[in-house]
């Protein structure tokens, strides 16, 4: 499929050509693996692999522990995995174990967090959006929405993770060209939420106590952004424009605030992109099967919600706050495939 087709379908396809016919074991690993985003990612990978009757899937999660993640990957390789789909949340710190798996004959496809190294040599390919492009889109939207002047906070995941780092670098670059924009949280690192909404709410509460004027929020996780709004409401502060990843709860909050006459709270989101796990699963299985498939590996994702430009934020009242509508993953698939 082309990139445009992938975006329109959230990576879904009826084709099983990638499955081949050799019995193989697909190992699935996430260095984090404990929040709603991780569950949606697992569901995307595992539901795609389930289309192949010849593929057995084994799953491990690192729970935010680097050494545990490395040990788990090494163990799955030693136990005979033929292919590995992995979210290397610790970036280059996991590259050595990925290269070792490749050297052992495993077809490795990292996705959603860049391990560095060389695609085609150290692993099959790297599947993801362009994380820096996301940061650019969020920052440019914030500049436009605030009229080129305002105090903004940026909150993100675990310290040093490559996803947040790439986004922050782009935000800093955009703001440097707009002298009226001030990034209160700094140019080099960010207040760490660990992609945990309870932590994110506490982090935002601390920022509110420190800064009397916050005009906008950029967050790399929609569920964290929603938690930040709860901190603002608890502090009696008005909601401000937010640029982030989608979350059903954010869309519902926007619709509620709009109905109440709040015109200051604006929202721009990009797909949470868990659906890219479908692409990663196909790439890894096809490589292990010796099947050639023609799919992009890197995607430039557009804003899918923009309250300032007629892209109305979505709210599915039948789903929870941390449901991600763009993935086209059903509640049944989440229940069946979303946990190890």
Short mmCIF file of the C-alpha atoms (twelve columns), coordinates in Angstrom:
data_MODEL
# 
_entry.id   MODEL 
# 
loop_
_atom_site.group_PDB 
_atom_site.id 
_atom_site.type_symbol 
_atom_site.label_atom_id 
_atom_site.label_alt_id 
_atom_site.label_comp_id 
_atom_site.label_asym_id 
_atom_site.label_seq_id 
_atom_site.Cartn_x 
_atom_site.Cartn_y 
_atom_site.Cartn_z 
_atom_site.pdbx_PDB_model_num 
ATOM 1   C CA . UNK A 1   0.000   0.000   0.000  1 
ATOM 2   C CA . UNK A 2   1.032   3.605   -0.522 1 
ATOM 3   C CA . UNK A 3   1.490   5.990   2.389  1 
ATOM 4   C CA . UNK A 4   -1.822  7.673   1.546  1 
ATOM 5   C CA . UNK A 5   -3.616  4.315   1.565  1 
ATOM 6   C CA . UNK A 6   -1.980  3.340   4.849  1 
ATOM 7   C CA . UNK A 7   -3.032  6.606   6.471  1 
ATOM 8   C CA . UNK A 8   -6.616  6.278   5.247  1 
ATOM 9   C CA . UNK A 9   -6.984  2.697   6.461  1 
ATOM 10  C CA . UNK A 10  -4.880  2.917   9.640  1 
ATOM 11  C CA . UNK A 11  -2.665  0.242   8.121  1 
ATOM 12  C CA . UNK A 12  -5.489  -2.294  7.848  1 
ATOM 13  C CA . UNK A 13  -5.569  -4.688  4.919  1 
ATOM 14  C CA . UNK A 14  -7.381  -7.886  4.036  1 
ATOM 15  C CA . UNK A 15  -4.221  -9.323  2.489  1 
ATOM 16  C CA . UNK A 16  -2.435  -12.234 4.149  1 
ATOM 17  C CA . UNK A 17  0.281   -12.482 1.510  1 
ATOM 18  C CA . UNK A 18  2.847   -11.439 4.112  1 
ATOM 19  C CA . UNK A 19  2.107   -14.558 6.184  1 
ATOM 20  C CA . UNK A 20  3.926   -17.042 3.968  1 
ATOM 21  C CA . UNK A 21  3.439   -20.668 5.000  1 
ATOM 22  C CA . UNK A 22  6.438   -21.636 7.141  1 
ATOM 23  C CA . UNK A 23  5.700   -22.089 10.856 1 
ATOM 24  C CA . UNK A 24  7.528   -19.319 12.726 1 
ATOM 25  C CA . UNK A 25  7.593   -17.694 16.146 1 
ATOM 26  C CA . UNK A 26  7.088   -13.932 16.327 1 
ATOM 27  C CA . UNK A 27  8.437   -12.302 19.476 1 
ATOM 28  C CA . UNK A 28  6.787   -9.029  20.501 1 
ATOM 29  C CA . UNK A 29  8.505   -6.711  22.969 1 
ATOM 30  C CA . UNK A 30  7.782   -3.278  24.424 1 
ATOM 31  C CA . UNK A 31  10.338  -1.696  26.725 1 
ATOM 32  C CA . UNK A 32  7.551   0.132   28.528 1 
ATOM 33  C CA . UNK A 33  4.282   -1.716  27.987 1 
ATOM 34  C CA . UNK A 34  2.189   -0.624  30.952 1 
ATOM 35  C CA . UNK A 35  -0.179  2.144   29.790 1 
ATOM 36  C CA . UNK A 36  -3.141  2.471   27.429 1 
ATOM 37  C CA . UNK A 37  -0.914  3.492   24.520 1 
ATOM 38  C CA . UNK A 38  1.136   0.322   24.984 1 
ATOM 39  C CA . UNK A 39  -2.015  -1.793  25.091 1 
ATOM 40  C CA . UNK A 40  -3.226  -0.335  21.807 1 
ATOM 41  C CA . UNK A 41  0.202   -0.974  20.291 1 
ATOM 42  C CA . UNK A 42  0.234   -4.602  21.428 1 
ATOM 43  C CA . UNK A 43  -3.262  -5.050  20.036 1 
ATOM 44  C CA . UNK A 44  -2.236  -3.680  16.639 1 
ATOM 45  C CA . UNK A 45  0.777   -6.006  16.347 1 
ATOM 46  C CA . UNK A 46  -0.861  -9.128  17.731 1 
ATOM 47  C CA . UNK A 47  -4.152  -8.806  15.859 1 
ATOM 48  C CA . UNK A 48  -2.232  -8.517  12.591 1 
ATOM 49  C CA . UNK A 49  -0.076  -11.543 13.405 1 
ATOM 50  C CA . UNK A 50  -3.237  -13.471 14.297 1 
ATOM 51  C CA . UNK A 51  -4.203  -13.380 10.616 1 
ATOM 52  C CA . UNK A 52  -1.411  -15.920 10.019 1 
ATOM 53  C CA . UNK A 53  -2.220  -19.459 11.247 1 
ATOM 54  C CA . UNK A 54  1.438   -20.410 10.824 1 
ATOM 55  C CA . UNK A 55  2.684   -17.719 13.227 1 
ATOM 56  C CA . UNK A 56  2.999   -18.297 16.971 1 
ATOM 57  C CA . UNK A 57  3.326   -15.120 19.031 1 
ATOM 58  C CA . UNK A 58  5.155   -14.635 22.339 1 
ATOM 59  C CA . UNK A 59  5.020   -11.342 24.242 1 
ATOM 60  C CA . UNK A 60  7.191   -9.669  26.885 1 
ATOM 61  C CA . UNK A 61  7.156   -6.144  28.334 1 
ATOM 62  C CA . UNK A 62  10.043  -4.378  30.039 1 
ATOM 63  C CA . UNK A 63  7.972   -2.196  32.382 1 
ATOM 64  C CA . UNK A 64  10.381  0.699   31.940 1 
ATOM 65  C CA . UNK A 65  13.464  -1.309  32.948 1 
ATOM 66  C CA . UNK A 66  16.342  -1.276  30.453 1 
ATOM 67  C CA . UNK A 67  18.216  -4.303  31.782 1 
ATOM 68  C CA . UNK A 68  15.011  -6.307  32.030 1 
ATOM 69  C CA . UNK A 69  14.183  -5.399  28.434 1 
ATOM 70  C CA . UNK A 70  17.588  -6.491  27.175 1 
ATOM 71  C CA . UNK A 71  17.384  -9.759  29.116 1 
ATOM 72  C CA . UNK A 72  13.906  -10.495 27.788 1 
ATOM 73  C CA . UNK A 73  14.937  -9.932  24.184 1 
ATOM 74  C CA . UNK A 74  18.003  -12.127 24.610 1 
ATOM 75  C CA . UNK A 75  15.824  -14.837 26.144 1 
ATOM 76  C CA . UNK A 76  13.265  -14.779 23.334 1 
ATOM 77  C CA . UNK A 77  16.054  -15.068 20.783 1 
ATOM 78  C CA . UNK A 78  17.628  -17.964 22.689 1 
ATOM 79  C CA . UNK A 79  14.262  -19.719 22.783 1 
ATOM 80  C CA . UNK A 80  14.017  -19.722 19.017 1 
ATOM 81  C CA . UNK A 81  12.181  -16.601 17.878 1 
ATOM 82  C CA . UNK A 82  12.329  -16.194 14.106 1 
ATOM 83  C CA . UNK A 83  11.106  -12.607 14.020 1 
ATOM 84  C CA . UNK A 84  10.966  -9.778  16.546 1 
ATOM 85  C CA . UNK A 85  8.759   -6.688  16.618 1 
ATOM 86  C CA . UNK A 86  10.087  -4.348  19.292 1 
ATOM 87  C CA . UNK A 87  9.474   -0.877  20.700 1 
ATOM 88  C CA . UNK A 88  12.982  -0.013  21.975 1 
ATOM 89  C CA . UNK A 89  11.961  2.728   24.387 1 
ATOM 90  C CA . UNK A 90  15.547  3.186   25.544 1 
ATOM 91  C CA . UNK A 91  16.799  4.007   22.057 1 
ATOM 92  C CA . UNK A 92  20.451  3.289   21.330 1 
ATOM 93  C CA . UNK A 93  20.901  1.575   24.686 1 
ATOM 94  C CA . UNK A 94  19.005  -1.353  23.152 1 
ATOM 95  C CA . UNK A 95  20.840  -1.397  19.831 1 
ATOM 96  C CA . UNK A 96  23.450  -3.968  20.884 1 
ATOM 97  C CA . UNK A 97  20.780  -6.525  21.798 1 
ATOM 98  C CA . UNK A 98  18.926  -5.803  18.552 1 
ATOM 99  C CA . UNK A 99  22.112  -6.335  16.540 1 
ATOM 100 C CA . UNK A 100 22.794  -9.553  18.447 1 
ATOM 101 C CA . UNK A 101 19.325  -10.810 17.551 1 
ATOM 102 C CA . UNK A 102 19.921  -9.959  13.900 1 
ATOM 103 C CA . UNK A 103 23.292  -11.729 13.986 1 
ATOM 104 C CA . UNK A 104 21.476  -14.787 15.369 1 
ATOM 105 C CA . UNK A 105 19.250  -14.836 12.289 1 
ATOM 106 C CA . UNK A 106 16.176  -13.161 13.775 1 
ATOM 107 C CA . UNK A 107 14.336  -10.718 11.525 1 
ATOM 108 C CA . UNK A 108 14.014  -7.653  13.748 1 
ATOM 109 C CA . UNK A 109 11.690  -4.716  13.095 1 
ATOM 110 C CA . UNK A 110 11.881  -1.944  15.698 1 
ATOM 111 C CA . UNK A 111 9.104   0.602   15.665 1 
ATOM 112 C CA . UNK A 112 7.804   3.659   17.555 1 
ATOM 113 C CA . UNK A 113 11.185  4.427   19.205 1 
ATOM 114 C CA . UNK A 114 14.381  4.769   17.187 1 
ATOM 115 C CA . UNK A 115 17.276  2.519   18.304 1 
ATOM 116 C CA . UNK A 116 19.762  4.157   15.962 1 
ATOM 117 C CA . UNK A 117 21.944  1.864   13.906 1 
ATOM 118 C CA . UNK A 118 21.510  1.070   10.224 1 
ATOM 119 C CA . UNK A 119 18.277  -0.293  8.734  1 
ATOM 120 C CA . UNK A 120 18.960  -3.210  6.434  1 
ATOM 121 C CA . UNK A 121 22.106  -4.105  8.366  1 
ATOM 122 C CA . UNK A 122 21.370  -3.997  12.085 1 
ATOM 123 C CA . UNK A 123 17.691  -4.841  11.573 1 
ATOM 124 C CA . UNK A 124 15.223  -5.232  8.705  1 
ATOM 125 C CA . UNK A 125 13.690  -1.750  8.791  1 
ATOM 126 C CA . UNK A 126 12.481  0.853   11.268 1 
ATOM 127 C CA . UNK A 127 8.740   1.589   11.171 1 
ATOM 128 C CA . UNK A 128 7.475   4.883   12.559 1 
ATOM 129 C CA . UNK A 129 6.175   8.346   11.994 1 
ATOM 130 C CA . UNK A 130 8.631   11.211  11.787 1 
ATOM 131 C CA . UNK A 131 8.821   12.232  15.437 1 
ATOM 132 C CA . UNK A 132 10.653  15.507  14.704 1 
ATOM 133 C CA . UNK A 133 7.968   16.389  12.148 1 
ATOM 134 C CA . UNK A 134 5.323   15.938  14.844 1 
ATOM 135 C CA . UNK A 135 7.173   18.402  17.054 1 
ATOM 136 C CA . UNK A 136 7.337   20.873  14.195 1 
ATOM 137 C CA . UNK A 137 3.611   20.601  13.494 1 
ATOM 138 C CA . UNK A 138 2.701   21.065  17.156 1 
ATOM 139 C CA . UNK A 139 5.004   24.056  17.564 1 
ATOM 140 C CA . UNK A 140 3.855   25.770  14.381 1 
ATOM 141 C CA . UNK A 141 0.226   25.275  15.387 1 
ATOM 142 C CA . UNK A 142 0.935   26.728  18.827 1 
ATOM 143 C CA . UNK A 143 2.661   29.773  17.319 1 
ATOM 144 C CA . UNK A 144 -0.314  30.377  15.043 1 
ATOM 145 C CA . UNK A 145 -2.919  29.781  17.747 1 
ATOM 146 C CA . UNK A 146 -1.227  32.085  20.257 1 
ATOM 147 C CA . UNK A 147 -0.582  34.770  17.668 1 
ATOM 148 C CA . UNK A 148 3.180   34.367  17.940 1 
ATOM 149 C CA . UNK A 149 3.391   35.282  21.617 1 
ATOM 150 C CA . UNK A 150 2.986   33.159  24.734 1 
ATOM 151 C CA . UNK A 151 4.423   31.021  27.512 1 
ATOM 152 C CA . UNK A 152 4.352   27.303  26.698 1 
ATOM 153 C CA . UNK A 153 5.229   24.174  28.664 1 
ATOM 154 C CA . UNK A 154 6.389   20.926  27.073 1 
ATOM 155 C CA . UNK A 155 5.890   17.664  28.982 1 
ATOM 156 C CA . UNK A 156 7.094   14.261  27.838 1 
ATOM 157 C CA . UNK A 157 7.930   10.657  28.541 1 
ATOM 158 C CA . UNK A 158 10.875  8.985   30.301 1 
ATOM 159 C CA . UNK A 159 14.074  10.997  30.568 1 
ATOM 160 C CA . UNK A 160 16.244  10.753  27.474 1 
ATOM 161 C CA . UNK A 161 13.827  8.726   25.370 1 
ATOM 162 C CA . UNK A 162 14.371  9.322   21.636 1 
ATOM 163 C CA . UNK A 163 10.729  10.070  20.813 1 
ATOM 164 C CA . UNK A 164 10.326  13.036  23.145 1 
ATOM 165 C CA . UNK A 165 13.865  14.244  22.443 1 
ATOM 166 C CA . UNK A 166 13.209  14.472  18.708 1 
ATOM 167 C CA . UNK A 167 10.005  16.406  19.257 1 
ATOM 168 C CA . UNK A 168 11.536  18.842  21.732 1 
ATOM 169 C CA . UNK A 169 14.376  19.643  19.335 1 
ATOM 170 C CA . UNK A 170 11.837  20.604  16.673 1 
ATOM 171 C CA . UNK A 171 9.765   22.676  19.089 1 
ATOM 172 C CA . UNK A 172 12.874  24.585  20.154 1 
ATOM 173 C CA . UNK A 173 13.796  25.220  16.516 1 
ATOM 174 C CA . UNK A 174 10.359  26.585  15.624 1 
ATOM 175 C CA . UNK A 175 10.170  28.765  18.730 1 
ATOM 176 C CA . UNK A 176 13.660  30.148  18.035 1 
ATOM 177 C CA . UNK A 177 12.235  31.682  14.869 1 
ATOM 178 C CA . UNK A 178 9.390   33.273  16.829 1 
ATOM 179 C CA . UNK A 179 10.885  35.474  19.569 1 
ATOM 180 C CA . UNK A 180 7.518   36.023  21.219 1 
ATOM 181 C CA . UNK A 181 7.284   32.340  22.117 1 
ATOM 182 C CA . UNK A 182 8.833   31.256  25.412 1 
ATOM 183 C CA . UNK A 183 9.360   27.596  26.311 1 
ATOM 184 C CA . UNK A 184 9.138   27.713  30.087 1 
ATOM 185 C CA . UNK A 185 10.336  24.133  30.554 1 
ATOM 186 C CA . UNK A 186 13.658  24.649  28.765 1 
ATOM 187 C CA . UNK A 187 15.450  23.706  25.565 1 
ATOM 188 C CA . UNK A 188 17.427  20.638  26.650 1 
ATOM 189 C CA . UNK A 189 15.080  18.370  28.595 1 
ATOM 190 C CA . UNK A 190 11.522  18.251  29.863 1 
ATOM 191 C CA . UNK A 191 9.400   17.567  32.952 1 
ATOM 192 C CA . UNK A 192 9.160   13.775  32.961 1 
ATOM 193 C CA . UNK A 193 5.726   12.145  33.043 1 
ATOM 194 C CA . UNK A 194 6.905   8.601   32.257 1 
ATOM 195 C CA . UNK A 195 3.785   8.486   30.043 1 
ATOM 196 C CA . UNK A 196 1.754   7.942   33.191 1 
ATOM 197 C CA . UNK A 197 -1.317  10.182  33.600 1 
ATOM 198 C CA . UNK A 198 -1.143  10.245  37.406 1 
ATOM 199 C CA . UNK A 199 2.448   11.461  37.187 1 
ATOM 200 C CA . UNK A 200 1.529   13.896  34.425 1 
ATOM 201 C CA . UNK A 201 -1.155  15.485  36.587 1 
ATOM 202 C CA . UNK A 202 1.350   15.978  39.420 1 
ATOM 203 C CA . UNK A 203 3.941   17.378  37.010 1 
ATOM 204 C CA . UNK A 204 1.435   19.859  35.621 1 
ATOM 205 C CA . UNK A 205 0.336   20.867  39.118 1 
ATOM 206 C CA . UNK A 206 3.966   21.681  39.931 1 
ATOM 207 C CA . UNK A 207 4.315   23.730  36.753 1 
ATOM 208 C CA . UNK A 208 1.155   25.662  37.575 1 
ATOM 209 C CA . UNK A 209 2.530   26.447  41.023 1 
ATOM 210 C CA . UNK A 210 5.797   27.638  39.499 1 
ATOM 211 C CA . UNK A 211 4.465   29.660  36.577 1 
ATOM 212 C CA . UNK A 212 1.594   32.123  37.052 1 
ATOM 213 C CA . UNK A 213 1.036   32.384  33.299 1 
ATOM 214 C CA . UNK A 214 0.944   29.332  31.042 1 
ATOM 215 C CA . UNK A 215 -0.616  30.024  27.655 1 
ATOM 216 C CA . UNK A 216 -0.194  26.655  25.949 1 
ATOM 217 C CA . UNK A 217 0.752   23.017  26.484 1 
ATOM 218 C CA . UNK A 218 2.621   20.660  24.166 1 
ATOM 219 C CA . UNK A 219 2.647   17.006  25.222 1 
ATOM 220 C CA . UNK A 220 3.860   13.882  23.445 1 
ATOM 221 C CA . UNK A 221 1.028   11.731  24.858 1 
ATOM 222 C CA . UNK A 222 -2.638  12.622  24.633 1 
ATOM 223 C CA . UNK A 223 -3.572  10.864  27.856 1 
ATOM 224 C CA . UNK A 224 -0.919  12.918  29.666 1 
ATOM 225 C CA . UNK A 225 -2.316  16.081  28.093 1 
ATOM 226 C CA . UNK A 226 -5.756  15.161  29.411 1 
ATOM 227 C CA . UNK A 227 -4.233  14.698  32.866 1 
ATOM 228 C CA . UNK A 228 -2.692  18.163  32.540 1 
ATOM 229 C CA . UNK A 229 -6.150  19.661  31.966 1 
ATOM 230 C CA . UNK A 230 -7.331  18.042  35.191 1 
ATOM 231 C CA . UNK A 231 -4.490  19.728  37.043 1 
ATOM 232 C CA . UNK A 232 -5.484  23.062  35.531 1 
ATOM 233 C CA . UNK A 233 -9.109  22.602  36.511 1 
ATOM 234 C CA . UNK A 234 -8.121  21.565  40.040 1 
ATOM 235 C CA . UNK A 235 -6.030  24.724  40.330 1 
ATOM 236 C CA . UNK A 236 -8.873  26.893  39.071 1 
ATOM 237 C CA . UNK A 237 -6.881  27.899  35.990 1 
ATOM 238 C CA . UNK A 238 -8.565  28.307  32.588 1 
ATOM 239 C CA . UNK A 239 -7.824  25.676  29.961 1 
ATOM 240 C CA . UNK A 240 -5.351  26.716  27.272 1 
ATOM 241 C CA . UNK A 241 -4.522  25.538  23.738 1 
ATOM 242 C CA . UNK A 242 -3.008  22.049  23.637 1 
ATOM 243 C CA . UNK A 243 -1.010  20.313  20.895 1 
ATOM 244 C CA . UNK A 244 -0.491  16.603  21.418 1 
ATOM 245 C CA . UNK A 245 -1.466  13.109  20.302 1 
ATOM 246 C CA . UNK A 246 -5.128  12.192  20.125 1 
ATOM 247 C CA . UNK A 247 -7.061  10.845  23.097 1 
ATOM 248 C CA . UNK A 248 -10.792 10.279  23.167 1 
ATOM 249 C CA . UNK A 249 -11.075 12.050  26.511 1 
ATOM 250 C CA . UNK A 250 -9.494  15.194  25.080 1 
ATOM 251 C CA . UNK A 251 -11.991 15.287  22.240 1 
ATOM 252 C CA . UNK A 252 -14.853 14.832  24.683 1 
ATOM 253 C CA . UNK A 253 -13.483 17.569  26.938 1 
ATOM 254 C CA . UNK A 254 -13.149 19.931  23.981 1 
ATOM 255 C CA . UNK A 255 -16.736 19.328  22.909 1 
ATOM 256 C CA . UNK A 256 -17.966 19.884  26.468 1 
ATOM 257 C CA . UNK A 257 -16.005 23.124  26.862 1 
ATOM 258 C CA . UNK A 258 -17.091 24.384  23.459 1 
ATOM 259 C CA . UNK A 259 -20.736 23.744  24.325 1 
ATOM 260 C CA . UNK A 260 -20.205 25.738  27.524 1 
ATOM 261 C CA . UNK A 261 -18.875 28.689  25.535 1 
ATOM 262 C CA . UNK A 262 -15.136 28.281  26.165 1 
ATOM 263 C CA . UNK A 263 -13.343 29.719  23.134 1 
ATOM 264 C CA . UNK A 264 -9.827  29.779  24.625 1 
ATOM 265 C CA . UNK A 265 -9.393  25.999  24.857 1 
ATOM 266 C CA . UNK A 266 -8.256  24.872  21.401 1 
ATOM 267 C CA . UNK A 267 -6.905  21.463  20.450 1 
ATOM 268 C CA . UNK A 268 -4.624  20.025  17.759 1 
ATOM 269 C CA . UNK A 269 -3.713  16.337  17.645 1 
ATOM 270 C CA . UNK A 270 -1.836  13.806  15.568 1 
ATOM 271 C CA . UNK A 271 -2.773  10.123  15.433 1 
ATOM 272 C CA . UNK A 272 -1.431  8.148   18.369 1 
ATOM 273 C CA . UNK A 273 -0.056  5.911   15.568 1 
ATOM 274 C CA . UNK A 274 -0.447  2.589   17.355 1 
ATOM 275 C CA . UNK A 275 -1.764  1.278   14.038 1 
ATOM 276 C CA . UNK A 276 1.809   1.339   12.729 1 
ATOM 277 C CA . UNK A 277 2.221   -1.863  14.737 1 
ATOM 278 C CA . UNK A 278 0.252   -3.585  11.976 1 
ATOM 279 C CA . UNK A 279 2.871   -2.474  9.468  1 
ATOM 280 C CA . UNK A 280 5.726   -3.558  11.748 1 
ATOM 281 C CA . UNK A 281 4.162   -7.005  12.204 1 
ATOM 282 C CA . UNK A 282 3.800   -7.479  8.460  1 
ATOM 283 C CA . UNK A 283 7.377   -6.367  7.817  1 
ATOM 284 C CA . UNK A 284 8.842   -8.744  10.408 1 
ATOM 285 C CA . UNK A 285 6.743   -11.769 9.448  1 
ATOM 286 C CA . UNK A 286 7.335   -11.254 5.732  1 
ATOM 287 C CA . UNK A 287 11.094  -10.990 6.278  1 
ATOM 288 C CA . UNK A 288 11.145  -14.231 8.274  1 
ATOM 289 C CA . UNK A 289 9.054   -15.925 5.598  1 
ATOM 290 C CA . UNK A 290 11.160  -14.647 2.709  1 
ATOM 291 C CA . UNK A 291 8.153   -12.795 1.305  1 
ATOM 292 C CA . UNK A 292 8.593   -9.416  -0.386 1 
ATOM 293 C CA . UNK A 293 6.058   -6.729  0.501  1 
ATOM 294 C CA . UNK A 294 6.078   -3.138  -0.651 1 
ATOM 295 C CA . UNK A 295 5.085   -0.824  2.178  1 
ATOM 296 C CA . UNK A 296 6.549   2.428   3.449  1 
ATOM 297 C CA . UNK A 297 8.395   2.330   6.750  1 
ATOM 298 C CA . UNK A 298 8.364   6.024   7.674  1 
ATOM 299 C CA . UNK A 299 5.202   8.117   7.687  1 
ATOM 300 C CA . UNK A 300 4.595   11.841  7.890  1 
ATOM 301 C CA . UNK A 301 1.404   12.086  9.906  1 
ATOM 302 C CA . UNK A 302 -0.910  15.090  9.556  1 
ATOM 303 C CA . UNK A 303 -2.966  16.815  12.194 1 
ATOM 304 C CA . UNK A 304 -6.152  14.772  12.399 1 
ATOM 305 C CA . UNK A 305 -7.876  17.153  14.803 1 
ATOM 306 C CA . UNK A 306 -7.538  20.930  14.705 1 
ATOM 307 C CA . UNK A 307 -10.254 22.947  16.373 1 
ATOM 308 C CA . UNK A 308 -8.926  26.127  14.736 1 
ATOM 309 C CA . UNK A 309 -9.211  24.781  11.194 1 
ATOM 310 C CA . UNK A 310 -12.454 22.849  11.000 1 
ATOM 311 C CA . UNK A 311 -11.035 19.442  11.982 1 
ATOM 312 C CA . UNK A 312 -13.398 18.944  14.897 1 
ATOM 313 C CA . UNK A 313 -11.972 16.858  17.774 1 
ATOM 314 C CA . UNK A 314 -13.779 13.530  18.064 1 
ATOM 315 C CA . UNK A 315 -15.575 12.117  21.072 1 
ATOM 316 C CA . UNK A 316 -16.847 8.550   21.227 1 
ATOM 317 C CA . UNK A 317 -19.024 8.508   24.315 1 
ATOM 318 C CA . UNK A 318 -19.055 4.709   24.303 1 
ATOM 319 C CA . UNK A 319 -15.276 4.526   24.828 1 
ATOM 320 C CA . UNK A 320 -12.930 5.495   27.639 1 
ATOM 321 C CA . UNK A 321 -10.788 8.603   27.919 1 
ATOM 322 C CA . UNK A 322 -7.663  6.763   26.768 1 
ATOM 323 C CA . UNK A 323 -9.199  5.226   23.650 1 
ATOM 324 C CA . UNK A 324 -7.478  6.305   20.422 1 
ATOM 325 C CA . UNK A 325 -10.018 6.591   17.624 1 
ATOM 326 C CA . UNK A 326 -7.670  6.787   14.630 1 
ATOM 327 C CA . UNK A 327 -6.260  3.288   15.176 1 
ATOM 328 C CA . UNK A 328 -9.457  1.526   14.110 1 
ATOM 329 C CA . UNK A 329 -8.863  -1.038  16.854 1 
ATOM 330 C CA . UNK A 330 -12.040 -2.464  18.329 1 
ATOM 331 C CA . UNK A 331 -12.776 -2.861  22.015 1 
ATOM 332 C CA . UNK A 332 -12.805 -6.638  21.479 1 
ATOM 333 C CA . UNK A 333 -9.335  -6.524  19.904 1 
ATOM 334 C CA . UNK A 334 -8.040  -4.441  22.802 1 
ATOM 335 C CA . UNK A 335 -9.433  -6.931  25.290 1 
ATOM 336 C CA . UNK A 336 -8.044  -9.945  23.428 1 
ATOM 337 C CA . UNK A 337 -4.657  -8.672  22.276 1 
ATOM 338 C CA . UNK A 338 -3.887  -5.570  24.340 1 
ATOM 339 C CA . UNK A 339 -2.237  -7.229  27.328 1 
ATOM 340 C CA . UNK A 340 0.696   -9.674  27.480 1 
# 
